[in-house]
mmCIF file of C-alpha atoms in Angstrom:
data_model
loop_
_atom_site.group_PDB
_atom_site.id
_atom_site.type_symbol
_atom_site.label_atom_id
_atom_site.label_comp_id
_atom_site.label_asym_id
_atom_site.label_seq_id
_atom_site.Cartn_x
_atom_site.Cartn_y
_atom_site.Cartn_z
ATOM 1 C CA UNK Z 5 -15.317 285.510 30.050
ATOM 2 C CA UNK Z 6 -18.543 283.569 30.251
ATOM 3 C CA UNK Z 7 -20.196 281.336 32.816
ATOM 4 C CA UNK Z 8 -23.154 279.171 31.884
ATOM 5 C CA UNK Z 9 -25.228 277.275 34.418
ATOM 6 C CA UNK Z 10 -27.191 274.111 33.661
ATOM 7 C CA UNK Z 11 -28.910 271.309 35.499
ATOM 8 C CA UNK Z 12 -31.675 273.152 37.261
ATOM 9 C CA UNK Z 13 -35.312 272.169 37.281
ATOM 10 C CA UNK Z 14 -38.168 270.904 39.401
ATOM 11 C CA UNK Z 15 -37.631 268.225 42.025
ATOM 12 C CA UNK Z 16 -39.549 266.909 44.978
ATOM 13 C CA UNK Z 17 -38.371 267.522 48.505
ATOM 14 C CA UNK Z 18 -35.745 264.981 49.450
ATOM 15 C CA UNK Z 19 -34.565 264.667 45.886
ATOM 16 C CA UNK Z 20 -31.290 265.635 44.244
ATOM 17 C CA UNK Z 21 -30.017 267.845 41.457
ATOM 18 C CA UNK Z 22 -26.568 268.559 40.114
ATOM 19 C CA UNK Z 23 -25.861 272.032 38.814
ATOM 20 C CA UNK Z 24 -23.024 272.663 36.395
ATOM 21 C CA UNK Z 25 -21.174 275.904 35.735
ATOM 22 C CA UNK Z 26 -19.200 275.855 32.500
ATOM 23 C CA UNK Z 27 -16.510 278.497 32.071
ATOM 24 C CA UNK Z 28 -15.350 279.836 28.749
ATOM 25 C CA UNK Z 29 -12.841 282.510 27.928
ATOM 26 C CA UNK Z 30 -10.693 281.653 30.930
ATOM 27 C CA UNK Z 31 -9.364 278.669 32.819
ATOM 28 C CA UNK Z 32 -10.253 277.879 36.400
ATOM 29 C CA UNK Z 33 -6.668 278.341 37.492
ATOM 30 C CA UNK Z 34 -6.260 281.150 39.980
ATOM 31 C CA UNK Z 35 -9.999 281.740 40.167
ATOM 32 C CA UNK Z 36 -12.490 280.932 42.855
ATOM 33 C CA UNK Z 37 -15.938 279.826 41.781
ATOM 34 C CA UNK Z 38 -18.983 280.208 43.955
ATOM 35 C CA UNK Z 39 -22.636 279.403 43.812
ATOM 36 C CA UNK Z 40 -25.149 281.967 44.966
ATOM 37 C CA UNK Z 41 -28.898 281.789 45.103
ATOM 38 C CA UNK Z 42 -31.700 284.276 45.227
ATOM 39 C CA UNK Z 43 -35.224 283.463 46.290
ATOM 40 C CA UNK Z 44 -38.146 285.781 45.462
ATOM 41 C CA UNK Z 45 -38.120 288.813 47.709
ATOM 42 C CA UNK Z 46 -34.783 287.916 49.265
ATOM 43 C CA UNK Z 47 -31.234 289.062 48.809
ATOM 44 C CA UNK Z 48 -28.753 287.011 46.870
ATOM 45 C CA UNK Z 49 -26.808 284.772 49.257
ATOM 46 C CA UNK Z 50 -23.624 282.771 48.956
ATOM 47 C CA UNK Z 51 -24.130 279.024 49.072
ATOM 48 C CA UNK Z 52 -20.740 277.463 48.413
ATOM 49 C CA UNK Z 53 -17.343 278.251 46.969
ATOM 50 C CA UNK Z 54 -14.225 276.445 45.844
ATOM 51 C CA UNK Z 55 -10.769 277.917 45.565
ATOM 52 C CA UNK Z 56 -8.536 276.779 42.753
ATOM 53 C CA UNK Z 57 -5.509 278.043 44.688
ATOM 54 C CA UNK Z 58 -5.702 275.395 47.385
ATOM 55 C CA UNK Z 59 -8.874 273.449 46.678
ATOM 56 C CA UNK Z 60 -10.550 274.698 49.827
ATOM 57 C CA UNK Z 61 -14.313 274.696 49.919
ATOM 58 C CA UNK Z 62 -16.863 276.635 51.872
ATOM 59 C CA UNK Z 63 -20.529 276.005 52.565
ATOM 60 C CA UNK Z 64 -23.252 278.107 54.066
ATOM 61 C CA UNK Z 65 -24.663 276.575 57.242
ATOM 62 C CA UNK Z 66 -28.016 276.040 55.555
ATOM 63 C CA UNK Z 67 -26.533 273.592 53.023
ATOM 64 C CA UNK Z 68 -23.730 271.898 54.959
ATOM 65 C CA UNK Z 69 -23.947 268.146 54.746
ATOM 66 C CA UNK Z 70 -26.365 268.308 51.810
ATOM 67 C CA UNK Z 71 -24.498 270.173 49.054
ATOM 68 C CA UNK Z 72 -21.080 269.366 47.616
ATOM 69 C CA UNK Z 73 -19.049 271.615 45.338
ATOM 70 C CA UNK Z 74 -16.383 270.219 43.033
ATOM 71 C CA UNK Z 75 -14.327 271.322 40.058
ATOM 72 C CA UNK Z 76 -13.122 269.631 36.910
ATOM 73 C CA UNK Z 77 -10.327 271.849 35.650
ATOM 74 C CA UNK Z 78 -9.947 269.920 32.404
ATOM 75 C CA UNK Z 79 -13.615 270.484 31.567
ATOM 76 C CA UNK Z 80 -13.538 274.028 33.001
ATOM 77 C CA UNK Z 81 -16.647 273.115 34.916
ATOM 78 C CA UNK Z 82 -17.698 273.473 38.531
ATOM 79 C CA UNK Z 83 -20.490 271.340 39.917
ATOM 80 C CA UNK Z 84 -22.872 271.712 42.808
ATOM 81 C CA UNK Z 85 -24.359 268.417 43.905
ATOM 82 C CA UNK Z 86 -27.486 269.107 45.896
ATOM 83 C CA UNK Z 87 -28.975 266.278 47.928
ATOM 84 C CA UNK Z 88 -31.901 266.090 50.321
ATOM 85 C CA UNK Z 89 -33.357 269.217 48.788
ATOM 86 C CA UNK Z 90 -35.844 271.234 50.786
ATOM 87 C CA UNK Z 91 -38.551 273.670 49.750
ATOM 88 C CA UNK Z 92 -36.429 276.489 51.146
ATOM 89 C CA UNK Z 93 -33.726 275.669 48.594
ATOM 90 C CA UNK Z 94 -36.028 276.991 45.876
ATOM 91 C CA UNK Z 95 -34.287 279.906 44.183
ATOM 92 C CA UNK Z 96 -32.464 281.068 41.107
ATOM 93 C CA UNK Z 97 -28.919 279.760 41.379
ATOM 94 C CA UNK Z 98 -25.985 281.687 39.962
ATOM 95 C CA UNK Z 99 -22.369 280.751 39.564
ATOM 96 C CA UNK Z 100 -19.731 283.432 39.783
ATOM 97 C CA UNK Z 101 -15.969 283.751 39.416
ATOM 98 C CA UNK Z 102 -13.586 285.719 41.589
ATOM 99 C CA UNK Z 103 -10.184 286.635 40.205
ATOM 100 C CA UNK Z 104 -8.074 286.528 43.376
ATOM 101 C CA UNK Z 105 -8.754 282.821 43.618
ATOM 102 C CA UNK Z 106 -9.631 282.653 47.289
ATOM 103 C CA UNK Z 107 -13.352 283.191 47.127
ATOM 104 C CA UNK Z 108 -14.188 283.771 50.738
ATOM 105 C CA UNK Z 109 -16.037 285.347 52.276
ATOM 106 C CA UNK Z 110 -18.733 284.613 49.723
ATOM 107 C CA UNK Z 111 -20.008 288.093 49.132
ATOM 108 C CA UNK Z 112 -21.765 289.317 46.006
ATOM 109 C CA UNK Z 113 -19.503 292.352 45.746
ATOM 110 C CA UNK Z 114 -16.399 290.197 45.832
ATOM 111 C CA UNK Z 115 -17.194 288.316 42.635
ATOM 112 C CA UNK Z 116 -16.274 289.592 39.214
ATOM 113 C CA UNK Z 117 -18.082 287.483 36.633
ATOM 114 C CA UNK Z 118 -21.571 286.006 36.754
ATOM 115 C CA UNK Z 119 -23.680 283.478 34.952
ATOM 116 C CA UNK Z 120 -27.237 284.192 33.894
ATOM 117 C CA UNK Z 121 -28.794 282.059 36.610
ATOM 118 C CA UNK Z 122 -30.891 278.923 36.579
ATOM 119 C CA UNK Z 123 -34.101 278.074 38.395
ATOM 120 C CA UNK Z 124 -34.257 275.345 41.015
ATOM 121 C CA UNK Z 125 -37.720 274.567 42.363
ATOM 122 C CA UNK Z 126 -38.285 272.098 45.177
ATOM 123 C CA UNK Z 127 -41.848 271.018 45.733
ATOM 124 C CA UNK Z 128 -42.930 269.984 49.197
#
């Protein structure tokens, strides 16, 4: 089981990025995939999740209306479209998989497999 993130980088405030999480070694069926982020000196926090069981999505209040999570089962890839980025969105972003398939609440201890993380930096 492997998760690989891509799409991070440096963007100005107000800009957009799309993160991708490519899964290998398993299909997305019956899994939930979530995005977490961790800023320097802060705890890792859940940002968004998507359940493959019923397609339900969840967003942290801080990103609602700006971020959109989606899944392409055929490509085994989950995306996080991030619009209107703010300086406070700067963090290392991780994708993670949870084997029950429900995904919420988005808690670090709930998730079973993790990617290596990718840096997102928003300049103000």
